[in-house]
Coordinates of C-alpha atoms and ligand atoms in Angstrom, one line a residue:
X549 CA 107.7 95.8 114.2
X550 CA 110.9 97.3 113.1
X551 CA 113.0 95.0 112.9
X552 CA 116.0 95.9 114.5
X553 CA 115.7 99.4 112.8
X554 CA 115.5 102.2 114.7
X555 CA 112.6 104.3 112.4
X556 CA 110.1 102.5 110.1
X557 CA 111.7 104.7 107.4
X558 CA 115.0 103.5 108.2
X559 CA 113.4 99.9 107.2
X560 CA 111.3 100.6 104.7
X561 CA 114.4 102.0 102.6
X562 CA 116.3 98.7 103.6
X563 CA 113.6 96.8 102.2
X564 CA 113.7 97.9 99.1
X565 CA 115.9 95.5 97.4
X566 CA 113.8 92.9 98.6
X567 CA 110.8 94.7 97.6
X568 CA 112.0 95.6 94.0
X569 CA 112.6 92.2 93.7
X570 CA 109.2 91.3 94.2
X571 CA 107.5 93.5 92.1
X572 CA 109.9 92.5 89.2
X573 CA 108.8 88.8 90.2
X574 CA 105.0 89.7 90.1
X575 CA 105.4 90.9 86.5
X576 CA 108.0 88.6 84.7
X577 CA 107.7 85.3 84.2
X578 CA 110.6 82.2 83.4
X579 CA 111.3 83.9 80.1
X580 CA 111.5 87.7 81.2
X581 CA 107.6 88.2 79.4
X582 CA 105.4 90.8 81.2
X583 CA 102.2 89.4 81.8
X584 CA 99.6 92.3 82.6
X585 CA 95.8 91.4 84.2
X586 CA 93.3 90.9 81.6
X587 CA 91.7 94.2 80.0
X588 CA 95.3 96.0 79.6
X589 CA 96.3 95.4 76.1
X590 CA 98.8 97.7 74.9
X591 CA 97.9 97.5 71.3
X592 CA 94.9 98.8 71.7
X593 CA 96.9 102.3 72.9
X594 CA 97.5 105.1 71.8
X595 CA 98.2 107.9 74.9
X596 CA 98.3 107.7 78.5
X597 CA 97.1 110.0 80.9
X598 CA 98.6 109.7 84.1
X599 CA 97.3 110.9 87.4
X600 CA 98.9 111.0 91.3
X601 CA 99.5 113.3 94.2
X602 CA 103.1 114.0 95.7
X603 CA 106.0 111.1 96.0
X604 CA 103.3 109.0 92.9
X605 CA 103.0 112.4 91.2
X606 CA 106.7 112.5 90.8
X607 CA 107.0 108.5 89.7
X608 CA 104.6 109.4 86.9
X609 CA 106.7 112.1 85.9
X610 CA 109.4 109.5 85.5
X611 CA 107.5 107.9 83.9
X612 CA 106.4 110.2 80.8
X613 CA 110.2 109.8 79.9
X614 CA 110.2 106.2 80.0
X615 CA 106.7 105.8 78.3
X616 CA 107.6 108.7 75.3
X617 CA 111.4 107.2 75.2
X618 CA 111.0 103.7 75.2
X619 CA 107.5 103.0 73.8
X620 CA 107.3 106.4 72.2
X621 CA 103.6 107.1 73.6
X622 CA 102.4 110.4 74.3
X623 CA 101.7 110.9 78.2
X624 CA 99.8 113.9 80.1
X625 CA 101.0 113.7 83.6
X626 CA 98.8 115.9 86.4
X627 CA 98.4 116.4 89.9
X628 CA 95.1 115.0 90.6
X629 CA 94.2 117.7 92.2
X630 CA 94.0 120.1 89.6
X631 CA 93.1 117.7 86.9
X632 CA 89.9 116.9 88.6
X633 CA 88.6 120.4 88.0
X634 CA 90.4 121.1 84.7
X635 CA 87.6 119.2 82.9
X636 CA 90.1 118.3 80.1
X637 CA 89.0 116.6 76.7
X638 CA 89.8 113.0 76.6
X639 CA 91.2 111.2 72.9
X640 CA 90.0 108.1 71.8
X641 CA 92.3 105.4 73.0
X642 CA 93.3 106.9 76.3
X643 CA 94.7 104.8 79.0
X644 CA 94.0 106.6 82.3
X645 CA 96.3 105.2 85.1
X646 CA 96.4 106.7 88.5
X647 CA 99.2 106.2 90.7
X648 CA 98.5 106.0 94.9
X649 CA 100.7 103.8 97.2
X650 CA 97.5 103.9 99.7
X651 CA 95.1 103.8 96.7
X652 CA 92.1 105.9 99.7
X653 CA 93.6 109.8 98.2
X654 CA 91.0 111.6 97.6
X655 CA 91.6 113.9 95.0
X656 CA 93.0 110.7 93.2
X657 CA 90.0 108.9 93.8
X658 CA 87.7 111.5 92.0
X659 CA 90.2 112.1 89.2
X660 CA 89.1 108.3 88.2
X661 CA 86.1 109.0 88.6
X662 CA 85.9 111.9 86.4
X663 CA 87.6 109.3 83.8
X664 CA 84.7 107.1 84.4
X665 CA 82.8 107.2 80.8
X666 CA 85.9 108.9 79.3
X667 CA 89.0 106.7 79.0
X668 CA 89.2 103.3 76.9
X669 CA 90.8 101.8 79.9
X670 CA 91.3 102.8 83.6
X671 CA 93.8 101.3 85.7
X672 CA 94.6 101.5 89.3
X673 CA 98.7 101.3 90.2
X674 CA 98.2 100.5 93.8
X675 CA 100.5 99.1 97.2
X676 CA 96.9 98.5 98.6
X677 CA 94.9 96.0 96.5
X678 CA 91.8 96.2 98.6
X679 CA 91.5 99.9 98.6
X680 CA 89.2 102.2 96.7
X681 CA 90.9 103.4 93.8
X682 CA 91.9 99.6 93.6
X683 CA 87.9 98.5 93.3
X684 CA 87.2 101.2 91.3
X685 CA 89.9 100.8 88.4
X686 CA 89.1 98.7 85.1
X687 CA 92.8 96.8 85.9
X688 CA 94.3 96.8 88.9
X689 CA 98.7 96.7 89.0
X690 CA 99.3 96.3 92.4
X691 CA 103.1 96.8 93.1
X692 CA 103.7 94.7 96.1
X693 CA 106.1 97.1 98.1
X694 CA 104.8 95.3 101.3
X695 CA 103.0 97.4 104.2
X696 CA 104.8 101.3 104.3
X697 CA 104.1 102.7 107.7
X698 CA 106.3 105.8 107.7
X699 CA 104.2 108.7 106.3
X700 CA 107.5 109.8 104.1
X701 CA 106.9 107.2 100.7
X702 CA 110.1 105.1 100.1
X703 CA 109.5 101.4 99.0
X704 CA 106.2 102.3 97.2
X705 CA 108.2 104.6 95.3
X706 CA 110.8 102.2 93.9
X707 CA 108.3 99.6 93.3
X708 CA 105.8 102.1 91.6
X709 CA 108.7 102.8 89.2
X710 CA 109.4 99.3 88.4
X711 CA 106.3 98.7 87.4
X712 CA 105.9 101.6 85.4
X713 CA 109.0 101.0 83.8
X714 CA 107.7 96.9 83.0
X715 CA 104.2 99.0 81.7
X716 CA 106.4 101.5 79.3
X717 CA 108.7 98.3 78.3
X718 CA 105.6 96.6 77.5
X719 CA 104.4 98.9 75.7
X720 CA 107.4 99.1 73.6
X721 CA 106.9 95.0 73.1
X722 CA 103.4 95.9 71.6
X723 CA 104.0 98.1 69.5
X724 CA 107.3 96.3 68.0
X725 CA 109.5 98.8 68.8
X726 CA 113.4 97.7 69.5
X727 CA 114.6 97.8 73.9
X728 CA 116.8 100.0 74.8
X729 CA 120.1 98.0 75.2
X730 CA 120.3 95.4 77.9
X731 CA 116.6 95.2 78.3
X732 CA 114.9 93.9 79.9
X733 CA 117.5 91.8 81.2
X734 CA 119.0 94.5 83.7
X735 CA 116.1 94.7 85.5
X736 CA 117.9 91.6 87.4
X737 CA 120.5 93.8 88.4
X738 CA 118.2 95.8 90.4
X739 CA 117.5 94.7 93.8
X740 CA 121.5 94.2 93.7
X741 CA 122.0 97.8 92.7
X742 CA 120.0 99.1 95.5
X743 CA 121.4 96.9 97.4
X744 CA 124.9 98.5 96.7
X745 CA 123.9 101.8 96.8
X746 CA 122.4 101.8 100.4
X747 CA 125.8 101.4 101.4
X748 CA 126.2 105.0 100.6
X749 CA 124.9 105.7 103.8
X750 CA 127.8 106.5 105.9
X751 CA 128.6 109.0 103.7
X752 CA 125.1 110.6 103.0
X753 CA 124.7 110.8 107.0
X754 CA 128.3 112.7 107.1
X755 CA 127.1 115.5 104.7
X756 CA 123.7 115.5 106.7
X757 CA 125.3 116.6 109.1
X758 CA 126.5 119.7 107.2
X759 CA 122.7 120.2 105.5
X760 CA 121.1 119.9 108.9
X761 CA 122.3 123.4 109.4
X762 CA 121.0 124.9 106.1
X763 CA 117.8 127.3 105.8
X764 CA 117.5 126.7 102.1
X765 CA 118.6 123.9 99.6
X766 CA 118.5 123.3 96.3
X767 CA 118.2 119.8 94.0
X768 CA 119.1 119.6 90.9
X769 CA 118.8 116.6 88.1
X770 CA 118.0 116.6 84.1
X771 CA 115.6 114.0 81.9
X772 CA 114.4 111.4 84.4
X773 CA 116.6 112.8 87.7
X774 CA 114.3 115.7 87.2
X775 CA 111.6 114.8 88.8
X776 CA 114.3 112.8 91.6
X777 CA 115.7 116.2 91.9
X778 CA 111.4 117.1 92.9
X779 CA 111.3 113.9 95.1
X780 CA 114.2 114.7 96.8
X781 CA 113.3 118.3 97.8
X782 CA 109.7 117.1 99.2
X783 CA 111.0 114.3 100.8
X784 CA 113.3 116.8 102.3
X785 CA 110.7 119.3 103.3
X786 CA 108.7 116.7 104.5
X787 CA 110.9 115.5 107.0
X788 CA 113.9 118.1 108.3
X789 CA 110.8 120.9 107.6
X790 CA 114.0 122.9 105.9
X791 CA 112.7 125.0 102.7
X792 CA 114.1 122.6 99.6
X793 CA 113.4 123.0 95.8
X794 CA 114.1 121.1 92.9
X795 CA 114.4 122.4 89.9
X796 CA 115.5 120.6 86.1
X797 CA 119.4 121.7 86.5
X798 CA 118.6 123.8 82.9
X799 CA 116.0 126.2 84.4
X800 CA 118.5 127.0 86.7
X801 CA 119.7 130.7 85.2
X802 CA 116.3 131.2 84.3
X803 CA 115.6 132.5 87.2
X804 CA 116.6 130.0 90.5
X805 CA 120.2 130.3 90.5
X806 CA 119.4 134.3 92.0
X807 CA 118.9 132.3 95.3
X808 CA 123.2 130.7 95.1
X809 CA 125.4 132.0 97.4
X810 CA 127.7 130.5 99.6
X811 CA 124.9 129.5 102.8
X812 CA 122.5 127.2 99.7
X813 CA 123.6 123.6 99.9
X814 CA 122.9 122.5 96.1
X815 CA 122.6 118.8 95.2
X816 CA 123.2 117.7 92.2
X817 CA 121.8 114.4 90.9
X818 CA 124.2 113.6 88.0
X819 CA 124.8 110.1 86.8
X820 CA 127.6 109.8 84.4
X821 CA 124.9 109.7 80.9
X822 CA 124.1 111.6 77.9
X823 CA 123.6 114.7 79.8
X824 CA 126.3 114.5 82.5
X825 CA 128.2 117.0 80.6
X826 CA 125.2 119.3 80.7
X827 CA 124.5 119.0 84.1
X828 CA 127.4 119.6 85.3
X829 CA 128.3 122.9 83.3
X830 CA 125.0 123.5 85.7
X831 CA 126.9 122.4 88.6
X832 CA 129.9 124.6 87.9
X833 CA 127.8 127.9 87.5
X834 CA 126.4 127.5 90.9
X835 CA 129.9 126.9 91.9
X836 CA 131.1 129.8 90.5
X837 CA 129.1 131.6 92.8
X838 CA 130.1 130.3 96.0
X839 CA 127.4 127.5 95.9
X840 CA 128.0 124.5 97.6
X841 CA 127.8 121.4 95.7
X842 CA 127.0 117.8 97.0
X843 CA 127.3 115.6 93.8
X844 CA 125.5 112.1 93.5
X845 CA 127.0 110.3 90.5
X846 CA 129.0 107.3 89.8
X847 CA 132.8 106.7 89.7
X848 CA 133.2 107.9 86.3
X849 CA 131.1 111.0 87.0
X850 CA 133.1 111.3 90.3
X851 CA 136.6 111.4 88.4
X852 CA 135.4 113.6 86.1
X853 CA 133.8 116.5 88.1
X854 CA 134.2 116.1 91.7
X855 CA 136.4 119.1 91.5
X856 CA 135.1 121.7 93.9
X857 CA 132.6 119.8 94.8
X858 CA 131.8 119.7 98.8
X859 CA 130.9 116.1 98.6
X860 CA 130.7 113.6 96.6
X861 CA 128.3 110.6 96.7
X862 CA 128.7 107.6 94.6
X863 CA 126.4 105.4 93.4
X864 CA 127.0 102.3 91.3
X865 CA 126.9 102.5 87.6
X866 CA 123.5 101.8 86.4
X867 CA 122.0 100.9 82.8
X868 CA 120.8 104.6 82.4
X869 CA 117.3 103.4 82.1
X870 CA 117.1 102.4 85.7
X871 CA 118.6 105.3 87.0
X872 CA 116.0 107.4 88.5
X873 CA 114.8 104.2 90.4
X874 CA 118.6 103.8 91.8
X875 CA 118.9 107.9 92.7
X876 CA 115.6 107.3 94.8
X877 CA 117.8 105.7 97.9
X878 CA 120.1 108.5 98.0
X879 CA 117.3 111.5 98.1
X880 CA 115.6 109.7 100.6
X881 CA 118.6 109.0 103.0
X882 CA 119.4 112.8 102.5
X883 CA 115.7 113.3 104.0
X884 CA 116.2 110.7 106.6
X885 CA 119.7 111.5 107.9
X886 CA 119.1 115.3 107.8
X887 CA 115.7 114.9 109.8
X888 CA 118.0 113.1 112.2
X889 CA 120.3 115.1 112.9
X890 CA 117.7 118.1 113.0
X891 CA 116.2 115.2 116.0
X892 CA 112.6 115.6 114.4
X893 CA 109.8 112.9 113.7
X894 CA 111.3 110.9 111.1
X895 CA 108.2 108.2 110.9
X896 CA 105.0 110.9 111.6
X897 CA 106.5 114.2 110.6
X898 CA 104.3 116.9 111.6
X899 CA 101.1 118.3 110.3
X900 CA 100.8 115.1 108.1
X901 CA 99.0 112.0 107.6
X902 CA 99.7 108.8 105.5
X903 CA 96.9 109.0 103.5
X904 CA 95.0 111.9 102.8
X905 CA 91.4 110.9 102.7
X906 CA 89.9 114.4 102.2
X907 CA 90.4 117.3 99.7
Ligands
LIG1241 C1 105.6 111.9 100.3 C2 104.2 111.2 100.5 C3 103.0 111.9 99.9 C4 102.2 110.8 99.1 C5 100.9 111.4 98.6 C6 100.1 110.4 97.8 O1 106.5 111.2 101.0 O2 104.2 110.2 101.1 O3 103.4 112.9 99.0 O4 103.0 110.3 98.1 O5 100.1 111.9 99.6 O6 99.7 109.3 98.5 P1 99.2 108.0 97.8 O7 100.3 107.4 97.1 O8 98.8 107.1 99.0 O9 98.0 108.4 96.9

């Protein structure tokens, strides 16, 4: 049932305040304390490997900042699919987590198993509790986005970065380590952040419009909108079948801003933090040559550098923590309002399936 919505996408993104919310709830109790299942004790360690394929790929690689950041733990992160056959050495005192909304993937499935008799601890960061990787983890953190029928992730995103982000600040809490500022209490502020920002959407659809017509187009984000600026390209491709890449906006004249000219739509994931100034003397070289710039930031970012820019798209101001969770809604309405006006298959775009049970 969709509710009144016209895609299961298109309602699976509106849920997410709701569902955010919910996954906060599962995890904090009356006095904001994380309480974890038993056999995940964060004193006991000391890295974290973390394995996923695609949209859960790209959450871990949030969460590497978060986790090195916050509760300064070193983190692998890998593609399951090449980990499994990497055969790499495993420390003492490893925490092997794998990421899957669906929790059946198969080359996440036999990544754990390679773990088996090699990590301290394996845990299984699932939407599906009853699912394989589920019954064959040590711990299971289920993250309670609700059912996700669209093949494109959205909700299991969001709530796979919230609980990360309650694992990392844990973390933190067990090792003694000071919050960063206004934690954890602005995880309240979340549902009602999303919230806000899916109003952005009358604005995202009118630069769809625009992008619908592109061949190519670039994303671009720094720290944790890095891997957004990733999420948002594949999310893109995924759905409009246009050719998107993201790149971290400082790679850019290493190579990928050969590609600028004035018929590459580049989007530009910059909320106004520590490296807003950096990104954006990113943002003004592909301007320089002829680029087209959408810019996602917040009003401060927008009075500072919407300049030149073709459009801008603002977000609320978030705790810069939270961030990559709130820039999730925009890349995914750019998918969803670009795939509409190219009139494809928002909800079973083609040649994919929503969960990929074989190699
Ligand atoms: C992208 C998408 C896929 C999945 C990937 C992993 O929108 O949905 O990239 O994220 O196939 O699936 P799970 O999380 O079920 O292991």
């Amino acid at each position: 049932d969709k509710d009144g919505h016209k895609h299961f996408m298109a309602k699976e993104i509106a849920e997410q305040p709701v569902a955010v919310d919910t996954a906060l709830k599962a995890y904090l109790d009356e006095n904001d304390a994380i309480t974890l299942p038993d056999g995940l004790d964060f004193t006991q360690i000391e890295r974290l490997s973390l394995v996923a394929c695609g949209t859960a790929y790209y959450a871990c690689m949030v969460a590497k900042y978060w986790f090195e950041t916050i509760a300064r733990l070193p983190v692998e992160v890998d593609v399951a699919s090449e980990f499994r056959y990497r055969e790499p050495p495993v420390s003492p005192g490893t925490l092997a987590l794998f990421v899957s909304q669906s929790g059946e993937t198969a080359d996440t499935l036999a990544a754990l198993l390679y773990m088996r008799d090699k990590a301290d601890v394996i845990a299984g960061l699932v939407n599906v509790p009853e699912s394989s990787i589920a019954r064959e983890s040590d711990v299971v953190l289920p993250i309670h986005a609700g059912p996700e029928i669209s093949v494109a992730s959205t909700k299991a995103f969001t709530c796979q970065l919230t609980v990360l982000l309650l694992l990392a600040i844990k973390a933190a809490k067990a090792k003694g380590l000071p919050l960063p500022e206004g934690m954890p209490d602005d995880l309240h502020a979340l549902p009602g952040l999303i919230h806000q920002s899916l109003a952005s959407e009358a604005q995202i659809a009118a630069a769809c419009r625009d992008l619908a017509n592109a061949r190519d187009i670039i994303f671009l984000g720094r720290g944790a909108l890095y891997p957004l600026a990733l999420e948002g390209a594949l999310k893109l491709k995924e759905l409009s079948y246009i050719h998107a890449e993201g790149y971290a906006s400082g790679e850019l004249k290493h190579g990928p801003i050969a590609l600028i000219d004035e018929s590459v739509p580049v989007i530009v994931m910059a909320p106004k933090d520590a490296l807003f100034e950096k990104t954006i003397s990113n943002m003004q070289e592909v301007m320089a040559r002829g680029g087209r710039v959408v810019l996602i930031t917040d009003a401060d970012g927008a009075r500072e550098a919407a300049d030149g820019t073709a459009d801008v798209i603002t977000l609320p101001k978030v705790p810069d923590t939270l961030a990559p969770i709130l820039y999730a809604i925009p890349a995914q309405q750019i998918a969803y309002f670009t795939a509409i006006a190219k009139g494809t298959d928002v909800d079973q775009p083609r040649n994919l399936a929503k969960s990929v049970t074989v190699e």
